[in-house]
Short mmCIF file of C-alpha atoms in Angstrom, two decimals:
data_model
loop_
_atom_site.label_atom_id
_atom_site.label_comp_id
_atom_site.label_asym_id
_atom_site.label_seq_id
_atom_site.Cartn_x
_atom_site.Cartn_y
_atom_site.Cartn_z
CA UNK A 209 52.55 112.43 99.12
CA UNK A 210 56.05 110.67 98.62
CA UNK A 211 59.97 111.98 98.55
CA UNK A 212 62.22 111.52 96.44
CA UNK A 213 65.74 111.57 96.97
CA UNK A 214 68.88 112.50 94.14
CA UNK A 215 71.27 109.68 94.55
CA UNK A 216 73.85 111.81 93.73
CA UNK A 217 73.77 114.19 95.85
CA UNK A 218 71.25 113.19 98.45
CA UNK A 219 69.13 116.34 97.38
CA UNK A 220 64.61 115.50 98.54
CA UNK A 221 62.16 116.37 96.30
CA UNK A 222 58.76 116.59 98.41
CA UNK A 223 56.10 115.85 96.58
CA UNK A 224 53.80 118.22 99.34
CA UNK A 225 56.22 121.36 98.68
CA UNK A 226 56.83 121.32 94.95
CA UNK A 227 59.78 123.04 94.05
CA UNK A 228 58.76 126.57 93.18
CA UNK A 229 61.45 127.92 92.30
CA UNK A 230 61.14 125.67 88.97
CA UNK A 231 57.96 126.90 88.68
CA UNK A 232 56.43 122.74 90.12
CA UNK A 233 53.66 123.75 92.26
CA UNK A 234 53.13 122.20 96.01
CA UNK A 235 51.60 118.63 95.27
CA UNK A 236 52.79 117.74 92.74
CA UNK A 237 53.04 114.23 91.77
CA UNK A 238 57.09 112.96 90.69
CA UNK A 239 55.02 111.16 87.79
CA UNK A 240 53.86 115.25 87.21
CA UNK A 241 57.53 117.09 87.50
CA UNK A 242 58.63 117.73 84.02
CA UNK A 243 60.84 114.78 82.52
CA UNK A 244 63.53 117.72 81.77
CA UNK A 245 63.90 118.64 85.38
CA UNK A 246 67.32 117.88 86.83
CA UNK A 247 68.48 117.84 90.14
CA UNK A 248 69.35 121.97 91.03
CA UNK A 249 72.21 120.81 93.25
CA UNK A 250 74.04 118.83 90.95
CA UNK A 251 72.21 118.30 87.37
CA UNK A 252 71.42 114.82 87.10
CA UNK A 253 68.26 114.08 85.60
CA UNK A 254 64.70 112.20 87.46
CA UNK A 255 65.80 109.09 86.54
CA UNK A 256 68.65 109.56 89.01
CA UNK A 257 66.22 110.31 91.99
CA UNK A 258 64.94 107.09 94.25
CA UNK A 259 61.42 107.36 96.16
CA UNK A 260 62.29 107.35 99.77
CA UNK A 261 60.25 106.25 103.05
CA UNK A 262 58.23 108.63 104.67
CA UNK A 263 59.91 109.45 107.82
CA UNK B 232 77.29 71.77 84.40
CA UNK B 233 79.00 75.14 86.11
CA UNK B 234 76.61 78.10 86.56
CA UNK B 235 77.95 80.92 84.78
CA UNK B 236 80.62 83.18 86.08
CA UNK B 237 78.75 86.56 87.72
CA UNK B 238 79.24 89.98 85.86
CA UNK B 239 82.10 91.87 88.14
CA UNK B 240 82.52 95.43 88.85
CA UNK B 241 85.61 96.63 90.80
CA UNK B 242 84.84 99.81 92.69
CA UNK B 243 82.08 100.66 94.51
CA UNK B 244 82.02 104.25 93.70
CA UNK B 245 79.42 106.34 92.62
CA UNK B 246 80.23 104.46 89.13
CA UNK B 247 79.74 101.28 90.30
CA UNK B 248 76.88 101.30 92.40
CA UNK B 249 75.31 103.32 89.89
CA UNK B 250 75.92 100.42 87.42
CA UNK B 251 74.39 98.22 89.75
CA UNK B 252 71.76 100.20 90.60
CA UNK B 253 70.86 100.56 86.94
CA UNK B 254 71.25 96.93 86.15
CA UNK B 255 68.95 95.97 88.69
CA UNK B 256 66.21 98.19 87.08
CA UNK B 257 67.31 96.05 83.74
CA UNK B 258 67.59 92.18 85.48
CA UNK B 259 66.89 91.74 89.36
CA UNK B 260 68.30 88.24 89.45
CA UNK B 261 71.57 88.40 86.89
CA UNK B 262 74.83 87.57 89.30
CA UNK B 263 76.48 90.43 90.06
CA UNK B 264 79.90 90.77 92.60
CA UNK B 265 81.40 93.98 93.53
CA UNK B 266 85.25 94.06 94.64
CA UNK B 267 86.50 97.24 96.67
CA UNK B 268 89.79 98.50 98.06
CA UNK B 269 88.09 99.77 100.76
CA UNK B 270 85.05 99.40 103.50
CA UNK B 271 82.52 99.35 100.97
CA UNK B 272 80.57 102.25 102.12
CA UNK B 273 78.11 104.04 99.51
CA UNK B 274 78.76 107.60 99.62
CA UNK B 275 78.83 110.40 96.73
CA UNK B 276 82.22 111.31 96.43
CA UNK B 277 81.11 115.09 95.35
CA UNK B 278 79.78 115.79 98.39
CA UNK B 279 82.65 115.39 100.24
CA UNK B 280 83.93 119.20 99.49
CA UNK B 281 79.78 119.79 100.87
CA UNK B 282 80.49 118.53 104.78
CA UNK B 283 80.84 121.68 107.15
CA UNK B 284 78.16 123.60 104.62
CA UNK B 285 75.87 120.46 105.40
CA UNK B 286 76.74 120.21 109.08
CA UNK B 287 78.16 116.70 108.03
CA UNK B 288 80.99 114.77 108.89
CA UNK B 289 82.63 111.32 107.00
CA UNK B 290 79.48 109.71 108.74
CA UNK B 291 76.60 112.07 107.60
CA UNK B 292 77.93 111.69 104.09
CA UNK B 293 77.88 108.49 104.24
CA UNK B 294 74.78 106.83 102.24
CA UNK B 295 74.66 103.34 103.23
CA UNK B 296 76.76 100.47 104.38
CA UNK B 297 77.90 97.77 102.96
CA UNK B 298 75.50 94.78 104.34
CA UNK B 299 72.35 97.73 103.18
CA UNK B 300 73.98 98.11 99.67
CA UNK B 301 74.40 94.40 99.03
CA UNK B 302 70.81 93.68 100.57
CA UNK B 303 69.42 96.74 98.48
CA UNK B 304 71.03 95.61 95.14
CA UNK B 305 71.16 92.08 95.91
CA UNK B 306 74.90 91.50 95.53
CA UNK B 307 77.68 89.60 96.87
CA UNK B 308 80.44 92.56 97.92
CA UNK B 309 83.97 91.57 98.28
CA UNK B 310 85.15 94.19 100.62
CA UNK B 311 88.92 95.26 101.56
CA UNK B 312 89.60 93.51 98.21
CA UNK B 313 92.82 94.83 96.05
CA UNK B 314 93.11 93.46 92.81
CA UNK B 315 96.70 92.53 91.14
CA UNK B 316 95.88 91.52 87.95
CA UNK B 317 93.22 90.49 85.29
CA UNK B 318 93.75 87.46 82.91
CA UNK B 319 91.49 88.34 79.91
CA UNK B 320 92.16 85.12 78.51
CA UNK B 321 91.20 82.94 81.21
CA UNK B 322 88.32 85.49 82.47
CA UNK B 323 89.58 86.19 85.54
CA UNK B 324 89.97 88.87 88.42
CA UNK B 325 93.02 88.19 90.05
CA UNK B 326 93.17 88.82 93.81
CA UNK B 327 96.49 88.35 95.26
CA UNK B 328 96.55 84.13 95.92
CA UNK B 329 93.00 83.99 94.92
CA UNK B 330 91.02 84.97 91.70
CA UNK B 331 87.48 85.65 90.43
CA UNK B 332 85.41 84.28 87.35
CA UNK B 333 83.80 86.86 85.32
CA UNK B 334 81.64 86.35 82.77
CA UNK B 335 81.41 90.47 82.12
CA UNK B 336 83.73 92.82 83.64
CA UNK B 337 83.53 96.16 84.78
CA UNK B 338 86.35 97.91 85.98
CA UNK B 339 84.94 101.76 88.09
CA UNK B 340 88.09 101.86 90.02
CA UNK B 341 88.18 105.74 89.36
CA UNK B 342 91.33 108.11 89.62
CA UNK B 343 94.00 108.74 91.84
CA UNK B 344 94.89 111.94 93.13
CA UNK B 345 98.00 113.60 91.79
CA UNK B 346 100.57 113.10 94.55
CA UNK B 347 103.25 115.97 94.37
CA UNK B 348 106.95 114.52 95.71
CA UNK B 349 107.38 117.74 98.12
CA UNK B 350 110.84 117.82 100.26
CA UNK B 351 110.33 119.06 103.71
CA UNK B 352 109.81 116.82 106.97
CA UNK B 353 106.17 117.93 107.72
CA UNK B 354 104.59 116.32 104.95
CA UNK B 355 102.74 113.94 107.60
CA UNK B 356 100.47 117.15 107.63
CA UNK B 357 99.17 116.78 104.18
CA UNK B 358 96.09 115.03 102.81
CA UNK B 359 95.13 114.08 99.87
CA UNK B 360 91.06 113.68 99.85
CA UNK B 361 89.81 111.13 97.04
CA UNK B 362 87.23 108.91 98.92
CA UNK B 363 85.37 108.98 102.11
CA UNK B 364 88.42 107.37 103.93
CA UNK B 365 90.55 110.17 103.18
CA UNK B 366 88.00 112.26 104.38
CA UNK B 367 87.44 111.11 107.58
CA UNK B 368 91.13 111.07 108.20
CA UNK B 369 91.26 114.62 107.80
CA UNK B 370 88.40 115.49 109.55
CA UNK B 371 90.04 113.74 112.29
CA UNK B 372 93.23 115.74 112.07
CA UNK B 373 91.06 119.16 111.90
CA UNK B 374 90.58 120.99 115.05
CA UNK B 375 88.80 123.99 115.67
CA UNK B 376 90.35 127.11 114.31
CA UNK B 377 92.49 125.58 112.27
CA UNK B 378 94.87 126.77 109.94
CA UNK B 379 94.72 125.12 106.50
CA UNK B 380 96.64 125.34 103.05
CA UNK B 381 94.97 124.65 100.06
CA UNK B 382 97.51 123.25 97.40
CA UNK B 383 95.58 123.84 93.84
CA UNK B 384 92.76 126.09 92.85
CA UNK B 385 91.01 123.72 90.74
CA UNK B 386 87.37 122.81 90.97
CA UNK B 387 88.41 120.80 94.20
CA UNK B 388 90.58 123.34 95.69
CA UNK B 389 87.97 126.12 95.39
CA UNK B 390 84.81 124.05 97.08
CA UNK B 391 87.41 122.64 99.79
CA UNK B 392 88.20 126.39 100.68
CA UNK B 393 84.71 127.61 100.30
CA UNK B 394 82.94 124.60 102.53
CA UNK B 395 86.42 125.25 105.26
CA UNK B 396 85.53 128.99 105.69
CA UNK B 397 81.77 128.04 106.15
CA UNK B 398 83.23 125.70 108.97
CA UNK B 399 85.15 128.48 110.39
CA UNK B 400 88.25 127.54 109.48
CA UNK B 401 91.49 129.64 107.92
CA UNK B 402 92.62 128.78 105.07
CA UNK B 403 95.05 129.95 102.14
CA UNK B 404 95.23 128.59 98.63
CA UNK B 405 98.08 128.06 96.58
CA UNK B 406 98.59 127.07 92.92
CA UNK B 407 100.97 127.92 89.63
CA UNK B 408 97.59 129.44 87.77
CA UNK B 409 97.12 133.32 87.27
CA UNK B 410 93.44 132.37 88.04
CA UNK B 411 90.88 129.96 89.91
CA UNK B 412 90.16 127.17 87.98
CA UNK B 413 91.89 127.74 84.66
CA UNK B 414 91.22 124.75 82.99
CA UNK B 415 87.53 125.29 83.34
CA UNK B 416 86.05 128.80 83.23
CA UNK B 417 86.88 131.39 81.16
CA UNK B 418 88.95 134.06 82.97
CA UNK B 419 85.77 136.69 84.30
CA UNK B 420 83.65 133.79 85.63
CA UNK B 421 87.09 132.59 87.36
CA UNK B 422 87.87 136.53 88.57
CA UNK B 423 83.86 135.77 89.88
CA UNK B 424 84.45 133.27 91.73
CA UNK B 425 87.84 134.18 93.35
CA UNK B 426 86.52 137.58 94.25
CA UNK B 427 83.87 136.14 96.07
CA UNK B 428 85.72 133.40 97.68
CA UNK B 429 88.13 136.09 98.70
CA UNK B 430 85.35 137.86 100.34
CA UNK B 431 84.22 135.14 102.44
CA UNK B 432 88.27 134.72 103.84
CA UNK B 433 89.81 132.79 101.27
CA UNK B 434 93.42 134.24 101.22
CA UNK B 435 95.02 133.25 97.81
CA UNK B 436 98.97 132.98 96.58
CA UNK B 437 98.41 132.60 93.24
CA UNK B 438 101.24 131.78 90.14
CA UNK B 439 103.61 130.40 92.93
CA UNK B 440 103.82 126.85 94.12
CA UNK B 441 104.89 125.33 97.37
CA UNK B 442 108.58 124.23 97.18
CA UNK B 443 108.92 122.56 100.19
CA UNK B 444 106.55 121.73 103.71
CA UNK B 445 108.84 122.15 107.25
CA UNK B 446 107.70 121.24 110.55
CA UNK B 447 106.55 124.81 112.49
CA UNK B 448 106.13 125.26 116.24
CA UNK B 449 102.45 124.35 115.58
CA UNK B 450 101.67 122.63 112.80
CA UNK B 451 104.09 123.28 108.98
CA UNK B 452 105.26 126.38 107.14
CA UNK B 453 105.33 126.00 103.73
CA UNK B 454 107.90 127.71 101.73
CA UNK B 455 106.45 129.58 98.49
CA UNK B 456 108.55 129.67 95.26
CA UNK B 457 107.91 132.88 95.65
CA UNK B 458 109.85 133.52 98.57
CA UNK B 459 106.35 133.67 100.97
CA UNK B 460 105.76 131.17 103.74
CA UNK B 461 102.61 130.22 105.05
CA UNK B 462 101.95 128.61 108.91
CA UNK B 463 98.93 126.05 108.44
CA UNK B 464 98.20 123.20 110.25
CA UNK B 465 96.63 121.22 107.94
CA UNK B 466 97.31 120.79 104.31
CA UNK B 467 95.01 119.45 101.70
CA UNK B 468 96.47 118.29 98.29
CA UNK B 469 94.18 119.20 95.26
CA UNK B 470 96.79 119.01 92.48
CA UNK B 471 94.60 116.78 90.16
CA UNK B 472 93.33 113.27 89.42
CA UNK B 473 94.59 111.17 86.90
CA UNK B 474 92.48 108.22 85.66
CA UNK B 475 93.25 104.71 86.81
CA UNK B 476 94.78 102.81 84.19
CA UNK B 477 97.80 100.55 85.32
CA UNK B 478 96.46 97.41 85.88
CA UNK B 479 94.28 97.18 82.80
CA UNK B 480 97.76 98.78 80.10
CA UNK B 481 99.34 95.67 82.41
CA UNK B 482 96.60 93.20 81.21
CA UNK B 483 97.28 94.20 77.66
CA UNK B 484 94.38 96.39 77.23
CA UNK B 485 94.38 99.58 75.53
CA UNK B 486 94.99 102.86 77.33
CA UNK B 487 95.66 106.27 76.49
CA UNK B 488 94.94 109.14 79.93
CA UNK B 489 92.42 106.89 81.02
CA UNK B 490 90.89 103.15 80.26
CA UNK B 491 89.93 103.61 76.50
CA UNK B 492 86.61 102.47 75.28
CA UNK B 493 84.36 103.35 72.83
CA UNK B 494 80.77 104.48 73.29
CA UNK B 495 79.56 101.44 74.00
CA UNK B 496 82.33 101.02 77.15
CA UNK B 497 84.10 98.29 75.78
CA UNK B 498 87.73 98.10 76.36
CA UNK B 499 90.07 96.26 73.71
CA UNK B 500 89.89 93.01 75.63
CA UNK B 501 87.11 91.13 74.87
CA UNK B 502 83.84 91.62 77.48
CA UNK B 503 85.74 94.24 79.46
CA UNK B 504 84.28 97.60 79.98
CA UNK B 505 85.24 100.67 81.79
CA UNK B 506 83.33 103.83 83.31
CA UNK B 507 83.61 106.89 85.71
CA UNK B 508 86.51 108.66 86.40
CA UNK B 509 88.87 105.68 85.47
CA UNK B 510 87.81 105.50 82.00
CA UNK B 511 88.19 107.56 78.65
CA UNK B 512 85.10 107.58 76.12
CA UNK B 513 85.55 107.97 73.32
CA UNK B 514 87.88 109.93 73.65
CA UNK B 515 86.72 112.33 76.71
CA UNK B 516 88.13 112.25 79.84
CA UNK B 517 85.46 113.65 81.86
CA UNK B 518 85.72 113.16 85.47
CA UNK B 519 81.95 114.14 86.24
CA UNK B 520 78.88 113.55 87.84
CA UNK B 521 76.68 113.67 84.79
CA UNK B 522 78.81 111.70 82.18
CA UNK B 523 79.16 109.22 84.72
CA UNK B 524 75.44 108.48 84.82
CA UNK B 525 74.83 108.65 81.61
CA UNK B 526 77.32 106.07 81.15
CA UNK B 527 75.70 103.62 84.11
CA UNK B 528 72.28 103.39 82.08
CA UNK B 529 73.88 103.04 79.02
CA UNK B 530 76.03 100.07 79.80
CA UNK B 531 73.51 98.69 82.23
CA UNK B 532 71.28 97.58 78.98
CA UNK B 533 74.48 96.64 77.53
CA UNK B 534 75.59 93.78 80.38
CA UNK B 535 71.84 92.85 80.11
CA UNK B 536 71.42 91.54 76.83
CA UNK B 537 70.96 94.98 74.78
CA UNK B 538 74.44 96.17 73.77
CA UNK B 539 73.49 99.91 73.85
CA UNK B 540 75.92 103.30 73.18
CA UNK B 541 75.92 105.97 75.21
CA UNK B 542 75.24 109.32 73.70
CA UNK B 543 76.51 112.39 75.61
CA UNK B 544 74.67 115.22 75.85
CA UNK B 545 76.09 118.79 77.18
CA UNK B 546 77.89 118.35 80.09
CA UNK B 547 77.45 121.19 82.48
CA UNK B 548 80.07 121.47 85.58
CA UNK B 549 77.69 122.30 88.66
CA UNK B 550 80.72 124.05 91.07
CA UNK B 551 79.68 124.06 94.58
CA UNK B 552 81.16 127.68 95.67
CA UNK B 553 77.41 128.69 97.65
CA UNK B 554 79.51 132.06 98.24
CA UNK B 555 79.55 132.38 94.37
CA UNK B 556 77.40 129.48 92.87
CA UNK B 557 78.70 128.92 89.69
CA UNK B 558 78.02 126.00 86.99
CA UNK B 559 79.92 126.03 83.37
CA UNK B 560 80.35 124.12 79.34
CA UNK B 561 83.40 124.44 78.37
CA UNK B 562 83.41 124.62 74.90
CA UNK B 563 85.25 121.91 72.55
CA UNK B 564 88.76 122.55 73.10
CA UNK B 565 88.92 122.86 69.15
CA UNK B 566 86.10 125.32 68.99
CA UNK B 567 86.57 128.89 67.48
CA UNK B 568 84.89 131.29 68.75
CA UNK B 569 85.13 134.16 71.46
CA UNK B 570 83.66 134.70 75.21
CA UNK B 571 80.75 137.50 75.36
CA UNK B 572 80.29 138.64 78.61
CA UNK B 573 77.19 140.09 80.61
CA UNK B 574 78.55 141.08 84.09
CA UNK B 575 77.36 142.51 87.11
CA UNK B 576 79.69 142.76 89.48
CA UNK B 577 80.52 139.12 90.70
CA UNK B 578 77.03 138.20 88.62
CA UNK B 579 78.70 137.00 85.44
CA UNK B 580 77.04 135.17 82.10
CA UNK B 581 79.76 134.43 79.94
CA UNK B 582 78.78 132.98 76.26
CA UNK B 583 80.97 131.21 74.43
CA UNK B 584 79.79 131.85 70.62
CA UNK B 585 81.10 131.10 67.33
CA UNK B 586 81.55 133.35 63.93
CA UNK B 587 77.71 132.15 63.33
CA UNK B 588 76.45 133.16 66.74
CA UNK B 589 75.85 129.78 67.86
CA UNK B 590 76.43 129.34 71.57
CA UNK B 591 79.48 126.54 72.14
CA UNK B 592 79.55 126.82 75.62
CA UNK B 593 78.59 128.83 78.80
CA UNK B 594 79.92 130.13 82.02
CA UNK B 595 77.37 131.85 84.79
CA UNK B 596 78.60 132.39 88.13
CA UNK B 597 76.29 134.24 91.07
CA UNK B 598 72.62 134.87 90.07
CA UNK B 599 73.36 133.67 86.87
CA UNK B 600 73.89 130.61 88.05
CA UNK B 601 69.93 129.53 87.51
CA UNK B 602 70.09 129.54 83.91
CA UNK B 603 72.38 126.93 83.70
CA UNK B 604 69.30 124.44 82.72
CA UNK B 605 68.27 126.44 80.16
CA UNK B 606 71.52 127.03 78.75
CA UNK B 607 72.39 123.65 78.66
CA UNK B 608 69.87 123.16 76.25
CA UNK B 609 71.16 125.60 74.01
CA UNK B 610 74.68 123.80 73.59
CA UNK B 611 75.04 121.24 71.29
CA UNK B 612 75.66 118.10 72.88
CA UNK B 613 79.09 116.37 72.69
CA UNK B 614 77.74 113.49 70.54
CA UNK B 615 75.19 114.65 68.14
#
């Protein structure tokens, strides 16, 4: 499982926890999340997040 | 033979490292440099109105430093740079005695904050925050339990107060407007906001300005047109930003509030472009996270080989209040049409519909708030 971080707003999407309140289920893959999913902090889109290292 | 003259961005913003970013997912060996006023430092200047709600000071916000960012993008970065000219004909940056080739250039110098000439001998006391350097001063200046003064209850003005109450701090807002945020939200999304705002602490003097800042036993008073004064010890300036644009109306290029270009970010001089806060596309100034991005990508293919336009889509305004989330589209400023509320209490969906019924723009403050996705779907986008 990866992260992915907004570079906007520094916002991590967890692969392991999903983001249920979107309805993405723990698990799931980035290359899964819905290409229309933006950033709920600030609004940019997927292409603005960057995979980060596992710390 | 000479090798070819490196595209150049100026500013190291969110614009330009964006740009750079995006180029590098374009062309990973195409010369870039990157000239900077300042230290260099990548931060997100958005967040910094997000530090004491984060637990984050100038250091926590900041992303990366300079030697990571010019590693990570593979860059040369000319830091504590000012530039003092451009010579379009000859294709050059100038930099005080020296200059710079270009074979592109990019100016993402961004905007200045709107510096009010205040009489009064404590203006020493007042910041104006517009990058991360401005921010750490103040944080530096900030004690516990302090006293601050908000001037301006613009989008800046509001988060500053909201993020300064969840830090514990007092603070007051002043500004000429009847209402929060006037040029943005339609008047019961703004009544939303300030209600809530108000509710967290937030003490505001609204439709008065400050006439003049004195030097108090413990930090100012400010004097109120309206015959109020206010003991703070801090100030913080949020008055507005206006686009740079001297330098390049200097270098003959065209101008108008901001840098003009066209959609594909070209300026009138030939292979100069403009983007971010500094620039005006075609014919929007819009000093945003999301146009701002859209505009990296977009010129990105552009500088690589693939002159590309950008194409704006709706632009919604996330506003960090957390004590009132709110997010908003304003409609076209030449739209007809009227607001149509849904409200509960501080829970407000405002639609912004024409004679036909067709939503122009939105407003949703409080729970609300989560529709802005779908809702932005529903507006047409600025360029269709």
């Amino acid at each position: 499982m990866k992260k992915w971080q907004c570079v906007v707003c520094g916002l991590v999407y967890d692969e392991a926890e999903g983001w249920p309140e979107d309805g993405i289920e723990p698990g799931t893959t980035w290359d899964d999340v819905p290409e229309d999913w933006v950033c709920p902090d600030c609004g940019v889109g997927k292409e603005d997040f960057e995979m980060i290292e596992i710390s | 033979m000479t090798e070819q003259a490196p595209i150049v961005i100026v500013g190291t913003g969110l614009a330009g490292y964006s740009l750079a970013r995006e180029i590098r997912k374009q062309d990973k060996d195409a010369r870039i440099v990157m000239v900077t006023a300042d230290d260099g430092v990548s931060y997100s200047k958005p967040m910094l109105s997000t530090g004491f709600t984060k637990g984050k000071g100038a250091d926590g916000l900041a992303q990366a430093d300079t030697e990571a960012m010019a590693e990570q993008l593979n860059l040369e970065l000319r830091t504590y740079t000012t530039v003092t000219g451009i010579d379009t004909e000859g294709r050059r940056l100038l930099l005080g005695d020296e200059s710079q080739p270009y074979s592109k250039l990019v100016l993402a110098w961004g905007a200045d904050v709107i510096r009010l000439s205040l009489p009064g001998d404590g203006l020493e006391r007042v910041f104006p925050i517009n990058d991360l350097g401005d921010y750490r001063a103040f944080r530096k200046a900030l004690k516990p339990g302090n006293r601050v003064a908000i001037m301006g209850a613009g989008l800046i003005g509001c988060e500053f107060a909201n993020d300064l109450r969840n830090g514990g701090y007092e603070v007051e807002v002043i500004a000429p407007s009847d209402a929060v945020m006037p040029s943005l939200l339609p008047p019961v999304a703004a009544n939303a906001v300030q209600t809530e705002l108000q509710s967290l602490g937030v003490r505001f003097h609204l439709e008065t300005v400050v006439e003049r800042i004195e030097p108090a036993e413990t930090g100012v008073t400010l004097h109120l047109a309206n015959g109020e004064k206010i003991q703070a010890d801090l100030v913080i300036s949020a008055v507005g930003l206006r686009p740079r644009a001297q330098l390049a109306r200097a270098a003959g290029i065209d101008t108008g509030r901001g840098i003009r270009v066209n959609r594909a970010l070209e300026t009138s001089a030939q292979d100069v472009f403009a983007l971010g806060d500094c620039a005006e596309v075609d014919g929007h100034v819009l000093l945003y996270v999301l146009p701002l991005m859209a505009c990296a990508r977009a010129l990105a293919k552009t500088l690589t080989g693939e002159r590309t336009e950008v194409s704006y889509g709706a632009m919604p305004v996330m506003i960090k209040t957390p004590c009132c989330p709110a997010a908003v589209c304003p409609p076209p400023s030449d739209a007809e049409g009227s607001w149509e509320t849904e409200q509960d209490g501080t829970h407000v969906k405002a639609l912004f519909r024409n004679a036909e019924g067709d939503v122009l723009g939105f407003a949703v403050t409080g729970r609300f708030a989560l529709e802005k996705q779908s809702l932005s779907k529903v507006v047409p986008p600025i360029h269709s």
